[in-house]
PDB file of C-alpha atoms in Angstrom:
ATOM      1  CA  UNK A   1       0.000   0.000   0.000  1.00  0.00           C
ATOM      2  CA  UNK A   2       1.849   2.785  -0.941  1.00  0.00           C
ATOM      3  CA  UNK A   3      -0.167   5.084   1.253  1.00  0.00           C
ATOM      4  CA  UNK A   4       1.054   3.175   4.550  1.00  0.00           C
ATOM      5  CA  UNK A   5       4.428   3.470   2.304  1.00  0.00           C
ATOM      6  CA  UNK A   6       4.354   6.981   2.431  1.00  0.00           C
ATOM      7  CA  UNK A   7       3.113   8.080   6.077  1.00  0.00           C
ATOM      8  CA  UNK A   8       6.004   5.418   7.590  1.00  0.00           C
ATOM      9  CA  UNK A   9       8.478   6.347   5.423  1.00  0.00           C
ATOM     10  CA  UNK A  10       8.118   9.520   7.000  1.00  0.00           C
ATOM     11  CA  UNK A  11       7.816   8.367  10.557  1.00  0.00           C
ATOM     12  CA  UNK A  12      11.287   7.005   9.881  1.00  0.00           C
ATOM     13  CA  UNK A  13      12.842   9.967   8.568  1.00  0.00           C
ATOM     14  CA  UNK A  14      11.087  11.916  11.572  1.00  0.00           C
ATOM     15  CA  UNK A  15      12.868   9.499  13.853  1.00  0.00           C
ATOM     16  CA  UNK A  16      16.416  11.205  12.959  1.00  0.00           C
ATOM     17  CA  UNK A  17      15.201  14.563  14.988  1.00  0.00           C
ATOM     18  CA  UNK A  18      15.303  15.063  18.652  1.00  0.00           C
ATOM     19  CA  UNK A  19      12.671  13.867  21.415  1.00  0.00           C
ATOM     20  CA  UNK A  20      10.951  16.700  21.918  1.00  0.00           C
ATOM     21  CA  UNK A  21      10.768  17.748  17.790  1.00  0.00           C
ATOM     22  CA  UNK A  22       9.429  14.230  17.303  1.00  0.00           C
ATOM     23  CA  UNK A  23       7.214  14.902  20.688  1.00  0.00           C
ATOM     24  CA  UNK A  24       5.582  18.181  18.795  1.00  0.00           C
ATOM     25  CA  UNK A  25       5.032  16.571  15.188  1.00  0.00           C
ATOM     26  CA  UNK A  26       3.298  13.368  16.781  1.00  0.00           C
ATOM     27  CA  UNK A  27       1.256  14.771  18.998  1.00  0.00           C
ATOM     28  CA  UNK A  28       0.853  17.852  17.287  1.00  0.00           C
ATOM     29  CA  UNK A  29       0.451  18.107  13.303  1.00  0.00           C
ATOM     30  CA  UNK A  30      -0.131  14.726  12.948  1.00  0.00           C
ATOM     31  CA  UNK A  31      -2.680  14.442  15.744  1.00  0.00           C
ATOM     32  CA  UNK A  32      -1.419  11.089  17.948  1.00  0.00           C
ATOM     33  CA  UNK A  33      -2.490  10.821  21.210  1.00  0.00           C
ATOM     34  CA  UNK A  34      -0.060   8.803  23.105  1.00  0.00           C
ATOM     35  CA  UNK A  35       4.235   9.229  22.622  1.00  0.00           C
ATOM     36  CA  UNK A  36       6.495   7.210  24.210  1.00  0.00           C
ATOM     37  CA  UNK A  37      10.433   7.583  23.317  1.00  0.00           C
ATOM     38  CA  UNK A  38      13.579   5.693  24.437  1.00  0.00           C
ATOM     39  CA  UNK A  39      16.786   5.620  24.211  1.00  0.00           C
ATOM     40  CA  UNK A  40      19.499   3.010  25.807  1.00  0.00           C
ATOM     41  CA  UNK A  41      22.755   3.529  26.622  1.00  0.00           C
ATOM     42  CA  UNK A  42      24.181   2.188  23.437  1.00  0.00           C
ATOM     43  CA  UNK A  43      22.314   4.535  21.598  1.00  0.00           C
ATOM     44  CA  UNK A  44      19.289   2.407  20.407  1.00  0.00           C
ATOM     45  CA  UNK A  45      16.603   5.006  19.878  1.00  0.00           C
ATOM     46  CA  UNK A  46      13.058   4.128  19.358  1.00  0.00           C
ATOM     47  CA  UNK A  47       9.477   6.212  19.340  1.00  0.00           C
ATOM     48  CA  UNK A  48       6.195   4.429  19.860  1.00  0.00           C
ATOM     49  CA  UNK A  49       2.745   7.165  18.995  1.00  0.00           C
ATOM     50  CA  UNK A  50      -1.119   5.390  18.770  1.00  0.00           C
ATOM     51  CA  UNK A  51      -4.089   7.075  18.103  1.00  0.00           C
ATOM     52  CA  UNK A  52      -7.583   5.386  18.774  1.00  0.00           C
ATOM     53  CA  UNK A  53      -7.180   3.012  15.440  1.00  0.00           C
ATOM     54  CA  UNK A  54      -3.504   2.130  15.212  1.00  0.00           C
ATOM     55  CA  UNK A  55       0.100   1.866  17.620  1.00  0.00           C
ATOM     56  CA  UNK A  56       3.286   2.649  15.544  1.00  0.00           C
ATOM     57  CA  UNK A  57       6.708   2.115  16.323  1.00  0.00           C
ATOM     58  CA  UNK A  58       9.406   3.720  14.891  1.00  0.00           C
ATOM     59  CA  UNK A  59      13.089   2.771  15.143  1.00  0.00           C
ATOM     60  CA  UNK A  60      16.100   5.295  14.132  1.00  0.00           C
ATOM     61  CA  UNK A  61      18.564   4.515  12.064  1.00  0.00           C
ATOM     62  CA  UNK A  62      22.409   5.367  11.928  1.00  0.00           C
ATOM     63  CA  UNK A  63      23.456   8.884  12.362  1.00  0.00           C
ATOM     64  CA  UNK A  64      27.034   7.557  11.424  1.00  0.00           C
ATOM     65  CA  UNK A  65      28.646   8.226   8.177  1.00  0.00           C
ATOM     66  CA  UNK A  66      28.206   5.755   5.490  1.00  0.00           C
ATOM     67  CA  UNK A  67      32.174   5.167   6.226  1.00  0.00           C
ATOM     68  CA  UNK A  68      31.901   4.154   9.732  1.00  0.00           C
ATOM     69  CA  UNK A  69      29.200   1.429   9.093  1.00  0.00           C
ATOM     70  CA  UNK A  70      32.052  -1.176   8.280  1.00  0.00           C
ATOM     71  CA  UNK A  71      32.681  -1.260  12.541  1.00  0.00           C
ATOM     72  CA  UNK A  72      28.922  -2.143  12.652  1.00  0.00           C
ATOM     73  CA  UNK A  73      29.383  -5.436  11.255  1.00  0.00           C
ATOM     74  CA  UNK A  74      32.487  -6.687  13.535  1.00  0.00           C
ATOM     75  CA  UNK A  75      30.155  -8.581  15.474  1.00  0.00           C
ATOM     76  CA  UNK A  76      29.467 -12.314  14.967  1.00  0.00           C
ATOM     77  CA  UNK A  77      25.894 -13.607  14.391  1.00  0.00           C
ATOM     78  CA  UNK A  78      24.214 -15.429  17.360  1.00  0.00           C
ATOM     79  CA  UNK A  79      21.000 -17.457  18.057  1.00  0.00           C
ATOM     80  CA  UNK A  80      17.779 -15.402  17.662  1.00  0.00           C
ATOM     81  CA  UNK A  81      13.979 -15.199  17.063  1.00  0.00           C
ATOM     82  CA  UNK A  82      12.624 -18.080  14.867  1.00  0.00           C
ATOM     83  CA  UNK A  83      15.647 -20.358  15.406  1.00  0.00           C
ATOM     84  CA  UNK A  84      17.767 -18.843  12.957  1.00  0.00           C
ATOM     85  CA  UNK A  85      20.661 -16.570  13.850  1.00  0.00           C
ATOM     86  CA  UNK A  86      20.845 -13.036  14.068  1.00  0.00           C
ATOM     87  CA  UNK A  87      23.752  -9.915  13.707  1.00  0.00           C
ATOM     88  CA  UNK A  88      24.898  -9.399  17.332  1.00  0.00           C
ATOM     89  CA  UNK A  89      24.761  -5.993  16.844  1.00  0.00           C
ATOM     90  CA  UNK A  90      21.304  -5.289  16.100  1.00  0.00           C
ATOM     91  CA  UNK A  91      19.927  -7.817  18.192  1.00  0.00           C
ATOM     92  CA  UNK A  92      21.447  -6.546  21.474  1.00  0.00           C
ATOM     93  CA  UNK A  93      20.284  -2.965  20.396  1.00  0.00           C
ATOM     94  CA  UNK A  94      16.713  -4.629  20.489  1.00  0.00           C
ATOM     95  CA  UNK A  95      17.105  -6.459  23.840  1.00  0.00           C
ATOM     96  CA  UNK A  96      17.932  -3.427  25.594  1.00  0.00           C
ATOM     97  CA  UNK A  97      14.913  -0.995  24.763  1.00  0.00           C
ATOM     98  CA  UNK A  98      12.996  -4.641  24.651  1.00  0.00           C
ATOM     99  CA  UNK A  99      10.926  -4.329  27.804  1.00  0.00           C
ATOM    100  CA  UNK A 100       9.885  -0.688  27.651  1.00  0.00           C
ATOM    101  CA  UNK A 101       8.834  -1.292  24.253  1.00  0.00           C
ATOM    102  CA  UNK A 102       6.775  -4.305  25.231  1.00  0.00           C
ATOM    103  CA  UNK A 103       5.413  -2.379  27.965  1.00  0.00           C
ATOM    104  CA  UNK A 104       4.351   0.472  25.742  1.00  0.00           C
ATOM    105  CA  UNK A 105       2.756  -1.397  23.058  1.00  0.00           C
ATOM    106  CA  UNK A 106       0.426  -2.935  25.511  1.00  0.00           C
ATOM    107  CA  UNK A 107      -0.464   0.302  26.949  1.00  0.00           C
ATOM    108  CA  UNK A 108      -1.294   1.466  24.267  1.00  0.00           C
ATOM    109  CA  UNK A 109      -3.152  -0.789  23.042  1.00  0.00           C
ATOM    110  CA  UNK A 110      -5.693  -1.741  25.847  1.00  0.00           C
ATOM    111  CA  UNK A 111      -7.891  -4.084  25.534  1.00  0.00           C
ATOM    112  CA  UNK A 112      -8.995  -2.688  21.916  1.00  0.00           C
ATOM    113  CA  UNK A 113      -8.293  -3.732  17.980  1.00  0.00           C
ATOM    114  CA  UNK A 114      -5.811  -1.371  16.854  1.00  0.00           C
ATOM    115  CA  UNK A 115      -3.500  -1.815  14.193  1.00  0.00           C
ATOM    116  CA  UNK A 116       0.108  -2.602  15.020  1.00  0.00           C
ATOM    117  CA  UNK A 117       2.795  -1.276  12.439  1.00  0.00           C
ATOM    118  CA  UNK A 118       6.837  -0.853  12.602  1.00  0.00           C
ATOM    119  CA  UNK A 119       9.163   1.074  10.026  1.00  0.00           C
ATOM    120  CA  UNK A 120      12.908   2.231  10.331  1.00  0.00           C
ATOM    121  CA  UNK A 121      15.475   2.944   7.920  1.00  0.00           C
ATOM    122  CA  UNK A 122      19.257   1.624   7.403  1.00  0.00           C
ATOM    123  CA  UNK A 123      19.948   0.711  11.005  1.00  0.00           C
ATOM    124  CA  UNK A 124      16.552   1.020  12.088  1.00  0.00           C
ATOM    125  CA  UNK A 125      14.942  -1.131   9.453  1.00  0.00           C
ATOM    126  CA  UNK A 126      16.961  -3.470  11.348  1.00  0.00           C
ATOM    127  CA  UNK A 127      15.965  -3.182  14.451  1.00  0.00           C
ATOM    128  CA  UNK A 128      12.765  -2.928  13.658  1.00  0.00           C
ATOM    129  CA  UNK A 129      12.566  -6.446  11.982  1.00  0.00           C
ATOM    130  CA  UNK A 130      14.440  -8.037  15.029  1.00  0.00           C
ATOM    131  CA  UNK A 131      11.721  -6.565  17.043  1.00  0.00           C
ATOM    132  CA  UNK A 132       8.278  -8.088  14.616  1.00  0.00           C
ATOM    133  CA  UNK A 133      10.214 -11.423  14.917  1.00  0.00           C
ATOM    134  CA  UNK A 134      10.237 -11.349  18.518  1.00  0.00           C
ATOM    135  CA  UNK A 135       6.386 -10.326  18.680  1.00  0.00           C
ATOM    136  CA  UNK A 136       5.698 -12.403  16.297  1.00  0.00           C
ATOM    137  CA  UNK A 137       7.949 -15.931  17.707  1.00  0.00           C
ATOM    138  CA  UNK A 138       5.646 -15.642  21.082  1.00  0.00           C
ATOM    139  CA  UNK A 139       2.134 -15.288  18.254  1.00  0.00           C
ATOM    140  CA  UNK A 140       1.887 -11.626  19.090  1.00  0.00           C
ATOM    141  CA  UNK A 141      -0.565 -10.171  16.288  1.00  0.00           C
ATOM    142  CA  UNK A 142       1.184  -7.259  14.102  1.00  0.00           C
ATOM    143  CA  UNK A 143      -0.261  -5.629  10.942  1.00  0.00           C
ATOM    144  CA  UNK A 144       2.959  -4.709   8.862  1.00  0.00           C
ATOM    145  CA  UNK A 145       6.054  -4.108   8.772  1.00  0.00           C
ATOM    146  CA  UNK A 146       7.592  -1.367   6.036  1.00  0.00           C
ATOM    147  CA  UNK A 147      11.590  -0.828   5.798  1.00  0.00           C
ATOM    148  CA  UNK A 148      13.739   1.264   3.801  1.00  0.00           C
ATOM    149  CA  UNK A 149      17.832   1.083   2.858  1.00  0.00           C
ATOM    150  CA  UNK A 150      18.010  -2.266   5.509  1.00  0.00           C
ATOM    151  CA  UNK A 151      21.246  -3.902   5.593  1.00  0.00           C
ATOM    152  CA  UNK A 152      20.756  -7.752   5.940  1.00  0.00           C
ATOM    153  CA  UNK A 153      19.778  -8.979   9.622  1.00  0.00           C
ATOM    154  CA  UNK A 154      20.107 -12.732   9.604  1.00  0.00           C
ATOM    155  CA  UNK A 155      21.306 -15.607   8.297  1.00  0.00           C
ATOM    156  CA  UNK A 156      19.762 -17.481   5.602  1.00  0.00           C
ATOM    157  CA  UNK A 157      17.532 -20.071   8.187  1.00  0.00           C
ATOM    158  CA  UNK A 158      15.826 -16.841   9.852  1.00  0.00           C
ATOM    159  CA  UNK A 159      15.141 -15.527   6.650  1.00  0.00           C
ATOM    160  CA  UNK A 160      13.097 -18.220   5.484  1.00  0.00           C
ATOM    161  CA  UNK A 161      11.635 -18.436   8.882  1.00  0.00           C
ATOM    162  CA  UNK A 162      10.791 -15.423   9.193  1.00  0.00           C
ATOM    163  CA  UNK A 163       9.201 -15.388   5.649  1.00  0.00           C
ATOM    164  CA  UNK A 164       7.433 -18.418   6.150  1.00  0.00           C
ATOM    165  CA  UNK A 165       5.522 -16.521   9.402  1.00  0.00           C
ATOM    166  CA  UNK A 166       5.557 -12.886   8.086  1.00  0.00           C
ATOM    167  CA  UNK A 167       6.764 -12.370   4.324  1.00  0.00           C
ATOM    168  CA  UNK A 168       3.134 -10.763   3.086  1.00  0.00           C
ATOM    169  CA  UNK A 169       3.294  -8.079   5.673  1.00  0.00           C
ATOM    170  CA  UNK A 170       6.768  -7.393   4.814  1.00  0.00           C
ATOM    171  CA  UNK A 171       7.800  -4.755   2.932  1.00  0.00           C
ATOM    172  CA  UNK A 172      12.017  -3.926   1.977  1.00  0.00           C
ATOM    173  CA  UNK A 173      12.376  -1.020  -0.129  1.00  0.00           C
ATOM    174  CA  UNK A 174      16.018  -0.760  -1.656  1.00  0.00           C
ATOM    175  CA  UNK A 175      16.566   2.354  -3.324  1.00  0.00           C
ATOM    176  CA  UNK A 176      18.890   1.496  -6.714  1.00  0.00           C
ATOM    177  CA  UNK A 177      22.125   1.761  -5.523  1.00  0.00           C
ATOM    178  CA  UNK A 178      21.899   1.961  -2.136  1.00  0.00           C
ATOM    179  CA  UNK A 179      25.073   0.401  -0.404  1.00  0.00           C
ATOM    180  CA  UNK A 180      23.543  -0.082   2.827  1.00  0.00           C
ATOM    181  CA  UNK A 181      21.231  -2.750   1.695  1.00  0.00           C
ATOM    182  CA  UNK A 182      24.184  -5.150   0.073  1.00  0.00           C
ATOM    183  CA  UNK A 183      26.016  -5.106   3.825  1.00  0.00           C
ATOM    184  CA  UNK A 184      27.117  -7.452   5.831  1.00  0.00           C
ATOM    185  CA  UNK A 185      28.125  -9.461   2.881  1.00  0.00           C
ATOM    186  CA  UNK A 186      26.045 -12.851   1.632  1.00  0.00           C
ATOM    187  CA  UNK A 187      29.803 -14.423   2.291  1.00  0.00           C
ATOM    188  CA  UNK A 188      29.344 -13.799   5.930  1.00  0.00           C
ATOM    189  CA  UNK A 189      26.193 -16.541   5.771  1.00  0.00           C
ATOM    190  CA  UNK A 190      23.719 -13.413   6.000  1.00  0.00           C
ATOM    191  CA  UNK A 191      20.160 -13.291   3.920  1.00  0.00           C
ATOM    192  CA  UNK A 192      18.067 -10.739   3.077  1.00  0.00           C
ATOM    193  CA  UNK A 193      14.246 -11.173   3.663  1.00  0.00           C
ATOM    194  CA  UNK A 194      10.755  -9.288   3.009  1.00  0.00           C
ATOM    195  CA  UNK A 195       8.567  -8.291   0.188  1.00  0.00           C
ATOM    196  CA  UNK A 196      11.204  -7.228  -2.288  1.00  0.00           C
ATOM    197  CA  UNK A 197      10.235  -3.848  -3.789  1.00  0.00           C
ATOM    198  CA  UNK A 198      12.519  -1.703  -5.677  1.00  0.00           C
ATOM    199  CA  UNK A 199      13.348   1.701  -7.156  1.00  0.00           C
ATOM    200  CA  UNK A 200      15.370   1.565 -10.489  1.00  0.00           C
ATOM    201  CA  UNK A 201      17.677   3.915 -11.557  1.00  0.00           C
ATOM    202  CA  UNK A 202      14.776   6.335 -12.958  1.00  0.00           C
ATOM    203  CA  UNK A 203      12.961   5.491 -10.175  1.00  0.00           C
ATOM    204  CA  UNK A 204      10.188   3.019 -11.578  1.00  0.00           C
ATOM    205  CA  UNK A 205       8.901   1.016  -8.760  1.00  0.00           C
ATOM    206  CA  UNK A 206       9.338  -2.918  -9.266  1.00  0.00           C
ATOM    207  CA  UNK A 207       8.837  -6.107  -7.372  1.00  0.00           C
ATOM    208  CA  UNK A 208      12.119  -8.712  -8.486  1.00  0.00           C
ATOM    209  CA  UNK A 209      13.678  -7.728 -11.794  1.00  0.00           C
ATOM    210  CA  UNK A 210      15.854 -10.457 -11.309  1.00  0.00           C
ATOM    211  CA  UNK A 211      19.599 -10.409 -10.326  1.00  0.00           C
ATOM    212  CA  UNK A 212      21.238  -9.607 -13.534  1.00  0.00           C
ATOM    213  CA  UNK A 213      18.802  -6.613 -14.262  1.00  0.00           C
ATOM    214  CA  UNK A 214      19.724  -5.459 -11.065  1.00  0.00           C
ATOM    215  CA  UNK A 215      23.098  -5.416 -11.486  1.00  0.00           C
ATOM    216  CA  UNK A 216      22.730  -3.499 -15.146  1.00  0.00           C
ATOM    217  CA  UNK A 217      20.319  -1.161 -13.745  1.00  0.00           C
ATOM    218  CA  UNK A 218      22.847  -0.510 -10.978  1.00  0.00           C
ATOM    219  CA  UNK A 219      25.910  -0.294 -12.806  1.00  0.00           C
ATOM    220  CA  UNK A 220      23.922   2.278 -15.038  1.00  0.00           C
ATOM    221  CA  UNK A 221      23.176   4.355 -12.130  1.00  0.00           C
ATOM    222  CA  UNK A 222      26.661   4.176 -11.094  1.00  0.00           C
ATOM    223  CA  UNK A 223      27.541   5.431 -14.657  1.00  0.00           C
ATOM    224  CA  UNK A 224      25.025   8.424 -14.103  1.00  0.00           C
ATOM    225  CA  UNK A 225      26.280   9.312 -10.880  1.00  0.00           C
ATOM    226  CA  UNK A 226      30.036   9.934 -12.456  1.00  0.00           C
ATOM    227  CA  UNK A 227      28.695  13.006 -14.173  1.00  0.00           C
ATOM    228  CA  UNK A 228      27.200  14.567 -11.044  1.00  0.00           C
ATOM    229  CA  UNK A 229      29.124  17.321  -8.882  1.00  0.00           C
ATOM    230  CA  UNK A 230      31.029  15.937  -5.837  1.00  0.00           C
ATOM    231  CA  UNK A 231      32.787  14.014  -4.730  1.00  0.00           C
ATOM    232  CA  UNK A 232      32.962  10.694  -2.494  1.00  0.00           C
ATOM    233  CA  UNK A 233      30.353  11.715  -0.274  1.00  0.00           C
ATOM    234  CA  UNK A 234      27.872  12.175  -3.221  1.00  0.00           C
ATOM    235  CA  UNK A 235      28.503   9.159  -5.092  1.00  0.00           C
ATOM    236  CA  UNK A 236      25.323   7.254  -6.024  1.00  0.00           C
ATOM    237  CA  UNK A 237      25.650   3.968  -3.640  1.00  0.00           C
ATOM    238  CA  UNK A 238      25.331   7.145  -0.154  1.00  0.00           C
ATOM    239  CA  UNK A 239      22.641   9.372  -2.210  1.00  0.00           C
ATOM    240  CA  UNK A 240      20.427   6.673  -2.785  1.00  0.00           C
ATOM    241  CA  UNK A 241      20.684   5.764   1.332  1.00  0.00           C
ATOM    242  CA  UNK A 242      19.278   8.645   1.984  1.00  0.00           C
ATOM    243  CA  UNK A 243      16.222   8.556   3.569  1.00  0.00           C
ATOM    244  CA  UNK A 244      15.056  11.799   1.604  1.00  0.00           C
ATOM    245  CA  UNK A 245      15.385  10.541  -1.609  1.00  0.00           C
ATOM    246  CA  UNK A 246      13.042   7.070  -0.467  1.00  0.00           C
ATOM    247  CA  UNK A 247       9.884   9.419   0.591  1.00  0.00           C
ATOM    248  CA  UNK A 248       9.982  11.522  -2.423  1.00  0.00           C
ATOM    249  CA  UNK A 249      10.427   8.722  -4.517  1.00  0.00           C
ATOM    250  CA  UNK A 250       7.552   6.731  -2.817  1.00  0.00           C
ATOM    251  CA  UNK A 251       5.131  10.056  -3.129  1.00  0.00           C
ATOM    252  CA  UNK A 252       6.045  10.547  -6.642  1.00  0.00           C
ATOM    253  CA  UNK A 253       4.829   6.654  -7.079  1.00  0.00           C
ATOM    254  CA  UNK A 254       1.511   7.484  -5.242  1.00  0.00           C
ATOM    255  CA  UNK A 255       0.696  10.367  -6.728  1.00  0.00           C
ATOM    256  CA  UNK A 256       1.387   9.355 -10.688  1.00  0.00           C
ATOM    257  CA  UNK A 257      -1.033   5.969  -9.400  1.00  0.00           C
ATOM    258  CA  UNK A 258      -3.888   8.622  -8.148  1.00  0.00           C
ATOM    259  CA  UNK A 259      -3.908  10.496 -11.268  1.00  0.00           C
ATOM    260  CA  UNK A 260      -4.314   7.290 -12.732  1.00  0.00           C
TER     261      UNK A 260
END
């Protein structure tokens, strides 16, 4: 839906500002009435708004540079959610904000049938999927789950695990080039997993073009990117991270499909 698309790709970008500027947009312009926000003492920072039909949760990503991602994936993978194994990393990051996140969901939730959705980007795409495969390994009801630029979580066997329990409500959006999304390397035994969906170079919107499209359609964005000003910090694999470039290239899709 690229409507949900939309409104959580821009809870995710909103998660990159402060508390209380995320406190003021929820609760404010956008008219939630309950905000909960966290943050743990390795940095894992996560926002949780509901309003009478729905609970959200909204993990940040990285506010690294794309260079220091490399020390991100020093850690080994251990045993997690579905009986598959897991990037250390991540997972910890989870753990820690784990029980004030479980705490607020119920809250607000109550007793009644609202919708449960989670969304992050880069980083927080991954945490947020650790956190639906929790819910969802003790047959905890949750509605979707929408990421943008994720790097790969898990090793193959929680991939298909995790797709076996959750792939229609699953939805990876990998921007072209983005680099983030080809990290920590398949060599490493790590899988990606989701509803595929992805932007081409001229930003057509596409389920699974297959890998050898892919790679064409990224070496000709590559090619493109040569004859832009800048230098390393622009080139196309960072730009196309960029959480920026995912909403207006998600609105541009919805609007062109309203007009038609």
């Amino acid at each position: 839906n690229l409507q949900n698309a939309y409104s959580l790709a821009v809870s995710a970008y909103l998660a990159y500002n402060d508390q209380e500027n995320i406190r003021k947009k929820v609760t404010g312009e956008w008219g939630f009435n309950d905000f909960r926000f966290f943050e743990t003492d390795d940095d894992t920072q996560v926002f949780v708004m509901a309003n009478d039909n729905m609970v959200v949760v909204v993990f940040r990503g990285s506010e690294s540079k794309i260079e220091d991602w490399r020390k991100n994936f020093t850690f080994p993978l251990v045993e997690g959610p579905f009986g598959g194994k897991v990037h250390k990393g991540f997972y910890n990051g989870v753990k820690k904000a784990w029980e004030d996140l479980k705490i607020a969901i119920k809250d607000f939730k109550g007793s009644g049938q609202k919708s449960l959705w989670f969304t992050g980007h880069s980083l927080g795409a991954a945490l947020a999927t650790l956190a639906v495969a929790k819910l969802r390994t003790d047959d905890q009801p949750v509605d979707g789950l929408y990421t943008f630029g994720q790097p790969r979580t898990g090793d193959r066997t929680f991939a298909q695990n995790f797709n076996s329990d959750f792939k229609p409500h699953v939805f990876r959006f990998v921007n072209n080039n983005d680099i983030v999304t080809r990290i920590p390397p398949r060599a490493l035994q790590f899988s990606h997993l989701g509803t595929f969906k992805y932007f081409t170079e001229k930003g057509t919107l596409v389920n699974d073009i297959g890998w050898w499209n892919r790679f064409l359609d990224r070496l000709n964005g590559r090619v493109e990117s040569i004859f832009k000003a800048g230098g390393k910090e622009y080139t196309d694999g960072i730009v196309d991270h960029r959480m920026d470039n995912y909403i207006a290239l998600i609105n541009k899709k919805k609007k062109k499909k309203k007009k038609g």
